[in-house]
DNA sequence: GCATGTATAGTGTATATACACCTAATAACT
DNA sequence: AGTTATTAGGTGTATATACACTATACATGC
């Protein structure tokens, strides 16, 4: 029997689906994003936007490229993800004085206000996942995810 | 000092970034998708498209909604993700005979051929991550991700 | 058989993601 | 100072994602 026919049979495809790191990561991300989005909906801030606000708050005035590095996000993706936040007046993006190429991302008062209001809802979502998964397991998984980011950067 | 000012200080935001399940999941997904995409590039198939082909192969002719359930993906997202594959002749989507509402997704010969060619590249990417993370840790993380999907479905 | 309810799917719109390519400003070299 | 290399950033295009809404076909009850 030729090996070629075995290169991609049904059983193999089932196994690929069960073992593929990327597929399972994407799947879990879709599922979890829905949970946060549903719970955080009253804040008017989407989960991904929430993380941007948190990072800006944590890093203070920060350049696009530097912020993108921390987010492990393509620079151009970040530029576009900031657009809705700029439009809604939650953040400002203005040229740096020292380096005219660079642009500084800042949290506005309105942005901070919305962030403060969103945090309790984030806590609620986070707590529900934590209670459902178990604290140890969640902490372990986040450590593993951090390791994945480190590994991916080296490959 | 009013508690309100402490609702979202710098330290808190740093902690949120480090502990948020969704943020760390999204970050790891971005990082890992890049790895698979880079390695699988010669196949001409994007990582997410690869997973669709694998699932179609594993499920045989399958309806949109059923396939979306397995992928933990919104039905309308799947419809749109199938478009490029249809356009390139890798899959067909045609009405079912038994139920005129339902539409069956099928893998074409061309689709199978491309899938067979992509599998070795997927294996290469998967193996690199596995070697870097360690097999036990990878298996454990995938089990945790599966648990996340289960938990999210119940919340 | 018909009215109503339910199931299946697509579209409009908005956000999320990244590559290829381009522009402009700074840095480095001579 | 002038030339070149590097760095910071945006745009065009394409895929990925999901909600609200709509259209159609099947199922159920009478």
mmCIF file of C-alpha atoms (C1' of nucleotides) in Angstrom:
data_model
loop_
_atom_site.group_PDB
_atom_site.id
_atom_site.type_symbol
_atom_site.label_atom_id
_atom_site.label_comp_id
_atom_site.label_asym_id
_atom_site.label_seq_id
_atom_site.Cartn_x
_atom_site.Cartn_y
_atom_site.Cartn_z
ATOM 1 C CA UNK A 1 0.000 0.000 0.000
ATOM 2 C CA UNK A 2 1.432 3.342 -1.011
ATOM 3 C CA UNK A 3 2.370 5.603 1.852
ATOM 4 C CA UNK A 4 1.002 8.618 -0.001
ATOM 5 C CA UNK A 5 -2.587 7.714 0.789
ATOM 6 C CA UNK A 6 -1.788 7.807 4.479
ATOM 7 C CA UNK A 7 -0.393 11.330 4.356
ATOM 8 C CA UNK A 8 -3.636 12.847 5.404
ATOM 9 C CA UNK A 9 -6.351 10.420 6.381
ATOM 10 C CA UNK A 10 -9.316 11.148 8.616
ATOM 11 C CA UNK A 11 -7.674 9.907 11.785
ATOM 12 C CA UNK A 12 -4.578 12.001 11.160
ATOM 13 C CA UNK A 13 -6.699 15.113 10.697
ATOM 14 C CA UNK A 14 -8.543 14.436 13.922
ATOM 15 C CA UNK A 15 -5.222 14.129 15.704
ATOM 16 C CA UNK A 16 -3.933 17.348 14.144
ATOM 17 C CA UNK A 17 -7.003 19.155 15.406
ATOM 18 C CA UNK A 18 -6.515 17.810 18.916
ATOM 19 C CA UNK A 19 -2.799 18.494 19.174
ATOM 20 C CA UNK A 20 -2.180 21.683 17.183
ATOM 21 C CA UNK A 21 -0.972 24.366 19.591
ATOM 22 C CA UNK A 22 -2.093 27.208 17.379
ATOM 23 C CA UNK A 23 -5.560 25.834 16.681
ATOM 24 C CA UNK A 24 -6.250 25.227 20.349
ATOM 25 C CA UNK A 25 -4.898 28.641 21.275
ATOM 26 C CA UNK A 26 -7.079 30.407 18.737
ATOM 27 C CA UNK A 27 -10.100 28.391 19.792
ATOM 28 C CA UNK A 28 -9.608 29.219 23.463
ATOM 29 C CA UNK A 29 -9.030 32.880 22.605
ATOM 30 C CA UNK A 30 -12.313 33.037 20.699
ATOM 31 C CA UNK A 31 -14.177 31.388 23.560
ATOM 32 C CA UNK A 32 -12.626 33.497 26.296
ATOM 33 C CA UNK A 33 -12.926 36.777 24.427
ATOM 34 C CA UNK A 34 -16.661 36.169 24.211
ATOM 35 C CA UNK A 35 -16.868 35.802 27.981
ATOM 36 C CA UNK A 36 -15.016 39.037 28.700
ATOM 37 C CA UNK A 37 -16.909 40.873 25.988
ATOM 38 C CA UNK A 38 -20.280 39.815 27.328
ATOM 39 C CA UNK A 39 -19.479 40.772 30.911
ATOM 40 C CA UNK A 40 -17.681 44.017 30.024
ATOM 41 C CA UNK A 41 -20.341 45.145 27.564
ATOM 42 C CA UNK A 42 -21.925 47.684 29.986
ATOM 43 C CA UNK A 43 -18.592 49.553 30.089
ATOM 44 C CA UNK A 44 -18.749 50.201 26.357
ATOM 45 C CA UNK A 45 -15.134 49.066 26.088
ATOM 46 C CA UNK A 46 -14.183 45.953 24.131
ATOM 47 C CA UNK A 47 -11.779 43.510 25.809
ATOM 48 C CA UNK A 48 -8.930 44.216 23.420
ATOM 49 C CA UNK A 49 -9.402 47.954 23.814
ATOM 50 C CA UNK A 50 -9.391 47.490 27.583
ATOM 51 C CA UNK A 51 -5.955 45.887 27.410
ATOM 52 C CA UNK A 52 -4.679 48.808 25.339
ATOM 53 C CA UNK A 53 -5.914 51.294 27.937
ATOM 54 C CA UNK A 54 -4.328 49.250 30.722
ATOM 55 C CA UNK A 55 -0.972 49.142 28.950
ATOM 56 C CA UNK A 56 -1.032 52.880 28.215
ATOM 57 C CA UNK A 57 -1.864 53.528 31.859
ATOM 58 C CA UNK A 58 0.974 51.250 32.974
ATOM 59 C CA UNK A 59 3.547 52.657 30.545
ATOM 60 C CA UNK A 60 2.589 56.303 30.650
ATOM 61 C CA UNK A 61 3.212 58.338 27.492
ATOM 62 C CA UNK A 62 4.631 55.732 25.168
ATOM 63 C CA UNK A 63 5.704 55.462 21.539
ATOM 64 C CA UNK A 64 3.829 53.208 19.109
ATOM 65 C CA UNK A 65 6.701 50.821 18.454
ATOM 66 C CA UNK A 66 7.577 50.420 22.138
ATOM 67 C CA UNK A 67 3.967 49.723 23.022
ATOM 68 C CA UNK A 68 3.638 47.242 20.157
ATOM 69 C CA UNK A 69 6.656 45.336 21.459
ATOM 70 C CA UNK A 70 5.092 44.965 24.889
ATOM 71 C CA UNK A 71 1.818 43.827 23.349
ATOM 72 C CA UNK A 72 3.620 41.396 21.013
ATOM 73 C CA UNK A 73 1.519 43.029 18.333
ATOM 74 C CA UNK A 74 2.458 44.280 14.901
ATOM 75 C CA UNK A 75 3.118 48.007 14.927
ATOM 76 C CA UNK A 76 0.610 48.683 12.165
ATOM 77 C CA UNK A 77 -2.020 46.632 13.967
ATOM 78 C CA UNK A 78 -1.590 48.786 17.036
ATOM 79 C CA UNK A 79 -1.873 51.964 14.967
ATOM 80 C CA UNK A 80 -5.236 50.799 13.694
ATOM 81 C CA UNK A 81 -6.430 49.464 17.033
ATOM 82 C CA UNK A 82 -5.819 52.904 18.532
ATOM 83 C CA UNK A 83 -8.075 54.590 15.960
ATOM 84 C CA UNK A 84 -11.419 53.848 17.660
ATOM 85 C CA UNK A 85 -9.984 54.941 21.013
ATOM 86 C CA UNK A 86 -8.730 58.197 19.476
ATOM 87 C CA UNK A 87 -12.064 58.757 17.763
ATOM 88 C CA UNK A 88 -13.889 58.294 21.069
ATOM 89 C CA UNK A 89 -11.487 60.615 22.869
ATOM 90 C CA UNK A 90 -10.066 57.987 25.234
ATOM 91 C CA UNK A 91 -6.484 58.385 24.046
ATOM 92 C CA UNK A 92 -4.411 60.927 22.142
ATOM 93 C CA UNK A 93 -1.601 60.224 19.722
ATOM 94 C CA UNK A 94 0.626 63.219 19.088
ATOM 95 C CA UNK A 95 4.158 63.786 17.763
ATOM 96 C CA UNK A 96 6.992 63.693 20.255
ATOM 97 C CA UNK A 97 8.963 66.894 20.786
ATOM 98 C CA UNK A 98 12.354 65.264 20.948
ATOM 99 C CA UNK A 99 11.959 63.041 17.926
ATOM 100 C CA UNK A 100 9.622 64.236 15.207
ATOM 101 C CA UNK A 101 9.318 60.702 13.825
ATOM 102 C CA UNK A 102 7.989 59.300 17.061
ATOM 103 C CA UNK A 103 4.390 59.645 18.240
ATOM 104 C CA UNK A 104 3.350 59.524 21.878
ATOM 105 C CA UNK A 105 0.263 57.658 22.989
ATOM 106 C CA UNK A 106 -1.485 59.184 25.990
ATOM 107 C CA UNK A 107 -4.493 58.347 28.101
ATOM 108 C CA UNK A 108 -6.997 61.218 28.323
ATOM 109 C CA UNK A 109 -9.012 62.048 31.438
ATOM 110 C CA UNK A 110 -12.012 60.558 29.709
ATOM 111 C CA UNK A 111 -9.982 57.458 28.897
ATOM 112 C CA UNK A 112 -8.915 57.041 32.516
ATOM 113 C CA UNK A 113 -12.477 57.534 33.678
ATOM 114 C CA UNK A 114 -13.738 54.815 31.346
ATOM 115 C CA UNK A 115 -10.859 52.556 32.358
ATOM 116 C CA UNK A 116 -11.677 52.977 36.047
ATOM 117 C CA UNK A 117 -15.286 52.100 35.333
ATOM 118 C CA UNK A 118 -14.322 49.050 33.279
ATOM 119 C CA UNK A 119 -11.924 47.525 35.803
ATOM 120 C CA UNK A 120 -14.622 46.078 38.103
ATOM 121 C CA UNK A 121 -16.247 44.376 35.132
ATOM 122 C CA UNK A 122 -12.889 42.998 34.065
ATOM 123 C CA UNK A 123 -12.443 41.680 37.617
ATOM 124 C CA UNK A 124 -15.813 40.010 37.434
ATOM 125 C CA UNK A 125 -14.949 38.239 34.178
ATOM 126 C CA UNK A 126 -11.495 37.291 35.408
ATOM 127 C CA UNK A 127 -12.946 35.968 38.660
ATOM 128 C CA UNK A 128 -15.509 33.832 36.871
ATOM 129 C CA UNK A 129 -12.845 32.202 34.741
ATOM 130 C CA UNK A 130 -10.632 31.786 37.784
ATOM 131 C CA UNK A 131 -13.416 30.149 39.769
ATOM 132 C CA UNK A 132 -14.313 27.863 36.889
ATOM 133 C CA UNK A 133 -10.785 26.794 35.999
ATOM 134 C CA UNK A 134 -9.262 26.904 39.449
ATOM 135 C CA UNK A 135 -6.691 29.461 40.525
ATOM 136 C CA UNK A 136 -3.704 27.147 40.324
ATOM 137 C CA UNK A 137 -4.597 25.969 36.875
ATOM 138 C CA UNK A 138 -5.173 29.504 35.630
ATOM 139 C CA UNK A 139 -1.869 30.731 37.037
ATOM 140 C CA UNK A 140 -0.086 27.754 35.529
ATOM 141 C CA UNK A 141 -1.672 28.337 32.141
ATOM 142 C CA UNK A 142 -0.712 32.001 32.105
ATOM 143 C CA UNK A 143 2.866 31.017 32.933
ATOM 144 C CA UNK A 144 2.759 28.572 30.031
ATOM 145 C CA UNK A 145 1.364 31.241 27.726
ATOM 146 C CA UNK A 146 4.184 33.555 28.718
ATOM 147 C CA UNK A 147 6.617 30.767 27.906
ATOM 148 C CA UNK A 148 4.960 30.383 24.500
ATOM 149 C CA UNK A 149 5.548 34.047 23.776
ATOM 150 C CA UNK A 150 9.201 33.624 24.743
ATOM 151 C CA UNK A 151 9.599 30.490 22.660
ATOM 152 C CA UNK A 152 7.901 31.992 19.634
ATOM 153 C CA UNK A 153 10.233 34.977 19.765
ATOM 154 C CA UNK A 154 13.236 32.663 19.486
ATOM 155 C CA UNK A 155 12.000 30.461 16.638
ATOM 156 C CA UNK B 1 -7.240 59.735 50.974
ATOM 157 C CA UNK B 2 -10.236 58.753 48.857
ATOM 158 C CA UNK B 3 -10.267 55.163 47.674
ATOM 159 C CA UNK B 4 -11.392 56.296 44.236
ATOM 160 C CA UNK B 5 -7.888 57.449 43.315
ATOM 161 C CA UNK B 6 -6.580 53.973 43.941
ATOM 162 C CA UNK B 7 -9.049 52.318 41.614
ATOM 163 C CA UNK B 8 -6.632 52.232 38.764
ATOM 164 C CA UNK B 9 -3.069 53.178 39.613
ATOM 165 C CA UNK B 10 0.027 52.201 37.696
ATOM 166 C CA UNK B 11 0.801 49.175 39.791
ATOM 167 C CA UNK B 12 -2.729 47.857 39.438
ATOM 168 C CA UNK B 13 -2.554 48.184 35.671
ATOM 169 C CA UNK B 14 0.742 46.329 35.572
ATOM 170 C CA UNK B 15 -0.836 43.547 37.585
ATOM 171 C CA UNK B 16 -3.877 43.432 35.321
ATOM 172 C CA UNK B 17 -1.590 43.032 32.314
ATOM 173 C CA UNK B 18 0.271 40.184 33.953
ATOM 174 C CA UNK B 19 -2.740 38.277 35.216
ATOM 175 C CA UNK B 20 -5.458 38.811 32.606
ATOM 176 C CA UNK B 21 -6.289 35.458 31.038
ATOM 177 C CA UNK B 22 -7.634 36.993 27.868
ATOM 178 C CA UNK B 23 -4.742 39.381 27.330
ATOM 179 C CA UNK B 24 -2.164 36.648 27.767
ATOM 180 C CA UNK B 25 -4.121 34.310 25.519
ATOM 181 C CA UNK B 26 -4.382 36.863 22.750
ATOM 182 C CA UNK B 27 -0.710 37.738 23.081
ATOM 183 C CA UNK B 28 0.371 34.109 22.862
ATOM 184 C CA UNK B 29 -1.953 33.555 19.913
ATOM 185 C CA UNK B 30 -0.414 36.463 18.036
ATOM 186 C CA UNK B 31 3.097 35.215 18.745
ATOM 187 C CA UNK B 32 2.394 31.598 17.855
ATOM 188 C CA UNK B 33 0.390 32.368 14.725
ATOM 189 C CA UNK B 34 3.431 34.230 13.417
ATOM 190 C CA UNK B 35 5.590 31.131 13.881
ATOM 191 C CA UNK B 36 3.199 28.822 12.034
ATOM 192 C CA UNK B 37 2.604 31.393 9.326
ATOM 193 C CA UNK B 38 6.311 31.879 8.671
ATOM 194 C CA UNK B 39 7.064 28.160 8.475
ATOM 195 C CA UNK B 40 3.936 27.258 6.474
ATOM 196 C CA UNK B 41 4.335 30.138 4.034
ATOM 197 C CA UNK B 42 5.727 27.907 1.214
ATOM 198 C CA UNK B 43 2.457 25.939 1.246
ATOM 199 C CA UNK B 44 0.482 29.058 0.336
ATOM 200 C CA UNK B 45 -1.982 28.199 3.095
ATOM 201 C CA UNK B 46 -2.437 30.420 6.118
ATOM 202 C CA UNK B 47 -2.511 28.736 9.545
ATOM 203 C CA UNK B 48 -6.174 29.459 10.168
ATOM 204 C CA UNK B 49 -7.108 28.209 6.710
ATOM 205 C CA UNK B 50 -5.087 25.064 7.375
ATOM 206 C CA UNK B 51 -7.171 24.325 10.445
ATOM 207 C CA UNK B 52 -10.350 24.749 8.397
ATOM 208 C CA UNK B 53 -9.123 22.252 5.808
ATOM 209 C CA UNK B 54 -8.164 19.809 8.556
ATOM 210 C CA UNK B 55 -11.587 20.037 10.172
ATOM 211 C CA UNK B 56 -13.388 19.609 6.848
ATOM 212 C CA UNK B 57 -11.230 16.571 6.125
ATOM 213 C CA UNK B 58 -11.983 15.153 9.573
ATOM 214 C CA UNK B 59 -15.725 15.813 9.456
ATOM 215 C CA UNK B 60 -16.396 15.044 5.816
ATOM 216 C CA UNK B 61 -19.244 16.927 4.156
ATOM 217 C CA UNK B 62 -20.435 19.158 6.953
ATOM 218 C CA UNK B 63 -22.928 21.974 7.467
ATOM 219 C CA UNK B 64 -21.773 25.491 8.336
ATOM 220 C CA UNK B 65 -23.365 25.607 11.784
ATOM 221 C CA UNK B 66 -22.066 22.184 12.798
ATOM 222 C CA UNK B 67 -18.564 23.060 11.699
ATOM 223 C CA UNK B 68 -18.712 26.409 13.487
ATOM 224 C CA UNK B 69 -19.655 24.628 16.710
ATOM 225 C CA UNK B 70 -16.607 22.387 16.504
ATOM 226 C CA UNK B 71 -14.363 25.358 15.773
ATOM 227 C CA UNK B 72 -15.929 27.381 18.605
ATOM 228 C CA UNK B 73 -16.285 30.074 15.971
ATOM 229 C CA UNK B 74 -19.201 32.307 15.119
ATOM 230 C CA UNK B 75 -21.173 30.916 12.216
ATOM 231 C CA UNK B 76 -20.868 34.117 10.202
ATOM 232 C CA UNK B 77 -17.124 34.220 10.800
ATOM 233 C CA UNK B 78 -16.816 30.744 9.358
ATOM 234 C CA UNK B 79 -18.880 31.708 6.314
ATOM 235 C CA UNK B 80 -16.429 34.501 5.599
ATOM 236 C CA UNK B 81 -13.326 32.470 6.393
ATOM 237 C CA UNK B 82 -14.442 29.912 3.810
ATOM 238 C CA UNK B 83 -14.641 32.532 1.050
ATOM 239 C CA UNK B 84 -10.909 32.627 0.176
ATOM 240 C CA UNK B 85 -10.816 28.814 0.164
ATOM 241 C CA UNK B 86 -13.836 28.697 -2.150
ATOM 242 C CA UNK B 87 -12.326 31.347 -4.401
ATOM 243 C CA UNK B 88 -9.101 29.326 -4.674
ATOM 244 C CA UNK B 89 -11.007 26.107 -5.379
ATOM 245 C CA UNK B 90 -9.911 24.276 -2.232
ATOM 246 C CA UNK B 91 -13.418 23.776 -0.894
ATOM 247 C CA UNK B 92 -16.962 23.850 -2.222
ATOM 248 C CA UNK B 93 -20.056 25.052 -0.388
ATOM 249 C CA UNK B 94 -23.281 23.823 -1.939
ATOM 250 C CA UNK B 95 -26.879 23.403 -0.799
ATOM 251 C CA UNK B 96 -27.823 20.131 0.839
ATOM 252 C CA UNK B 97 -30.355 17.964 -0.963
ATOM 253 C CA UNK B 98 -32.257 16.925 2.124
ATOM 254 C CA UNK B 99 -32.532 20.383 3.640
ATOM 255 C CA UNK B 100 -32.497 23.326 1.279
ATOM 256 C CA UNK B 101 -31.590 25.694 4.117
ATOM 257 C CA UNK B 102 -28.404 23.828 4.936
ATOM 258 C CA UNK B 103 -25.192 24.122 2.944
ATOM 259 C CA UNK B 104 -22.548 21.398 2.798
ATOM 260 C CA UNK B 105 -18.870 22.221 2.981
ATOM 261 C CA UNK B 106 -16.653 19.852 1.003
ATOM 262 C CA UNK B 107 -12.948 19.472 0.391
ATOM 263 C CA UNK B 108 -12.051 19.417 -3.319
ATOM 264 C CA UNK B 109 -9.300 17.269 -4.810
ATOM 265 C CA UNK B 110 -7.233 20.407 -5.104
ATOM 266 C CA UNK B 111 -7.957 21.215 -1.466
ATOM 267 C CA UNK B 112 -6.848 17.774 -0.332
ATOM 268 C CA UNK B 113 -3.708 18.026 -2.434
ATOM 269 C CA UNK B 114 -2.798 21.356 -0.856
ATOM 270 C CA UNK B 115 -3.618 20.015 2.592
ATOM 271 C CA UNK B 116 -1.348 17.000 2.076
ATOM 272 C CA UNK B 117 1.451 19.315 1.014
ATOM 273 C CA UNK B 118 0.916 21.618 3.996
ATOM 274 C CA UNK B 119 0.906 18.911 6.680
ATOM 275 C CA UNK B 120 4.703 18.421 6.749
ATOM 276 C CA UNK B 121 5.189 22.148 7.233
ATOM 277 C CA UNK B 122 2.614 22.154 10.006
ATOM 278 C CA UNK B 123 4.524 19.273 11.609
ATOM 279 C CA UNK B 124 7.714 21.264 11.385
ATOM 280 C CA UNK B 125 6.154 24.266 13.126
ATOM 281 C CA UNK B 126 4.465 22.103 15.738
ATOM 282 C CA UNK B 127 7.730 20.238 16.383
ATOM 283 C CA UNK B 128 9.681 23.455 16.859
ATOM 284 C CA UNK B 129 7.233 24.725 19.433
ATOM 285 C CA UNK B 130 7.167 21.331 21.089
ATOM 286 C CA UNK B 131 10.953 21.191 21.288
ATOM 287 C CA UNK B 132 11.155 24.717 22.630
ATOM 288 C CA UNK B 133 8.416 24.393 25.243
ATOM 289 C CA UNK B 134 8.882 20.764 26.132
ATOM 290 C CA UNK B 135 6.394 18.049 25.255
ATOM 291 C CA UNK B 136 4.913 17.721 28.707
ATOM 292 C CA UNK B 137 4.386 21.433 29.072
ATOM 293 C CA UNK B 138 2.802 21.691 25.620
ATOM 294 C CA UNK B 139 0.449 18.790 26.284
ATOM 295 C CA UNK B 140 -0.491 20.283 29.629
ATOM 296 C CA UNK B 141 -1.157 23.684 28.109
ATOM 297 C CA UNK B 142 -3.373 22.239 25.397
ATOM 298 C CA UNK B 143 -5.341 20.385 28.067
ATOM 299 C CA UNK B 144 -5.710 23.671 29.947
ATOM 300 C CA UNK B 145 -6.834 25.448 26.769
ATOM 301 C CA UNK B 146 -9.451 22.774 26.218
ATOM 302 C CA UNK B 147 -10.612 23.325 29.779
ATOM 303 C CA UNK B 148 -10.859 27.058 29.078
ATOM 304 C CA UNK B 149 -13.135 26.369 26.127
ATOM 305 C CA UNK B 150 -15.311 24.196 28.345
ATOM 306 C CA UNK B 151 -15.399 26.765 31.130
ATOM 307 C CA UNK B 152 -16.181 29.639 28.778
ATOM 308 C CA UNK B 153 -19.106 27.708 27.343
ATOM 309 C CA UNK B 154 -20.652 27.416 30.807
ATOM 310 C CA UNK B 155 -20.202 31.033 31.921
ATOM 311 C "C1'" DG C 1 -53.560 22.638 4.674
ATOM 312 C "C1'" DC C 2 -52.320 26.822 7.123
ATOM 313 C "C1'" DA C 3 -50.426 29.726 10.710
ATOM 314 C "C1'" DT C 4 -46.846 30.008 13.734
ATOM 315 C "C1'" DG C 5 -42.486 28.920 15.451
ATOM 316 C "C1'" DT C 6 -37.772 27.347 14.762
ATOM 317 C "C1'" DA C 7 -33.635 26.333 12.316
ATOM 318 C "C1'" DT C 8 -30.071 27.539 8.643
ATOM 319 C "C1'" DA C 9 -27.655 30.739 6.414
ATOM 320 C "C1'" DG C 10 -26.107 35.345 4.349
ATOM 321 C "C1'" DT C 11 -25.137 40.764 4.649
ATOM 322 C "C1'" DG C 12 -23.941 45.203 6.685
ATOM 323 C "C1'" DT C 13 -20.943 47.088 9.746
ATOM 324 C "C1'" DA C 14 -17.172 47.388 12.989
ATOM 325 C "C1'" DT C 15 -13.058 45.825 15.181
ATOM 326 C "C1'" DA C 16 -8.555 42.891 15.012
ATOM 327 C "C1'" DT C 17 -4.544 41.288 12.619
ATOM 328 C "C1'" DA C 18 -0.299 41.643 9.765
ATOM 329 C "C1'" DC C 19 2.533 41.974 5.360
ATOM 330 C "C1'" DA C 20 4.424 44.886 1.646
ATOM 331 C "C1'" DC C 21 5.426 49.227 0.578
ATOM 332 C "C1'" DC C 22 6.123 54.149 1.252
ATOM 333 C "C1'" DT C 23 7.531 58.633 3.709
ATOM 334 C "C1'" DA C 24 10.060 61.303 6.776
ATOM 335 C "C1'" DA C 25 13.377 62.144 10.362
ATOM 336 C "C1'" DT C 26 17.397 60.851 12.895
ATOM 337 C "C1'" DA C 27 21.964 58.679 13.251
ATOM 338 C "C1'" DA C 28 26.368 57.269 11.441
ATOM 339 C "C1'" DC C 29 30.163 57.698 8.461
ATOM 340 C "C1'" DT C 30 33.458 60.018 5.837
ATOM 341 C "C1'" DA D 1 28.524 69.372 5.604
ATOM 342 C "C1'" DG D 2 26.923 65.730 2.696
ATOM 343 C "C1'" DT D 3 25.872 60.974 1.867
ATOM 344 C "C1'" DT D 4 24.153 56.784 3.503
ATOM 345 C "C1'" DA D 5 21.987 53.741 6.804
ATOM 346 C "C1'" DT D 6 18.703 53.186 10.280
ATOM 347 C "C1'" DT D 7 14.575 54.088 12.705
ATOM 348 C "C1'" DA D 8 9.547 55.603 13.459
ATOM 349 C "C1'" DG D 9 5.418 55.630 11.490
ATOM 350 C "C1'" DG D 10 1.372 55.402 8.098
ATOM 351 C "C1'" DT D 11 -1.442 53.233 3.921
ATOM 352 C "C1'" DG D 12 -3.163 49.674 0.798
ATOM 353 C "C1'" DT D 13 -4.745 45.273 0.823
ATOM 354 C "C1'" DA D 14 -6.196 40.862 2.647
ATOM 355 C "C1'" DT D 15 -7.677 37.787 6.178
ATOM 356 C "C1'" DA D 16 -10.067 36.999 10.942
ATOM 357 C "C1'" DT D 17 -13.700 37.949 14.110
ATOM 358 C "C1'" DA D 18 -18.531 38.637 15.704
ATOM 359 C "C1'" DC D 19 -23.106 41.203 16.453
ATOM 360 C "C1'" DA D 20 -27.549 42.819 14.573
ATOM 361 C "C1'" DC D 21 -30.525 42.103 11.124
ATOM 362 C "C1'" DT D 22 -32.735 39.708 7.227
ATOM 363 C "C1'" DA D 23 -34.431 35.968 4.194
ATOM 364 C "C1'" DT D 24 -35.743 31.384 3.442
ATOM 365 C "C1'" DA D 25 -36.952 26.659 4.486
ATOM 366 C "C1'" DC D 26 -38.402 23.220 7.606
ATOM 367 C "C1'" DA D 27 -41.307 21.694 11.669
ATOM 368 C "C1'" DT D 28 -45.283 21.831 14.725
ATOM 369 C "C1'" DG D 29 -49.944 22.449 16.136
ATOM 370 C "C1'" DC D 30 -54.518 23.022 15.002
#
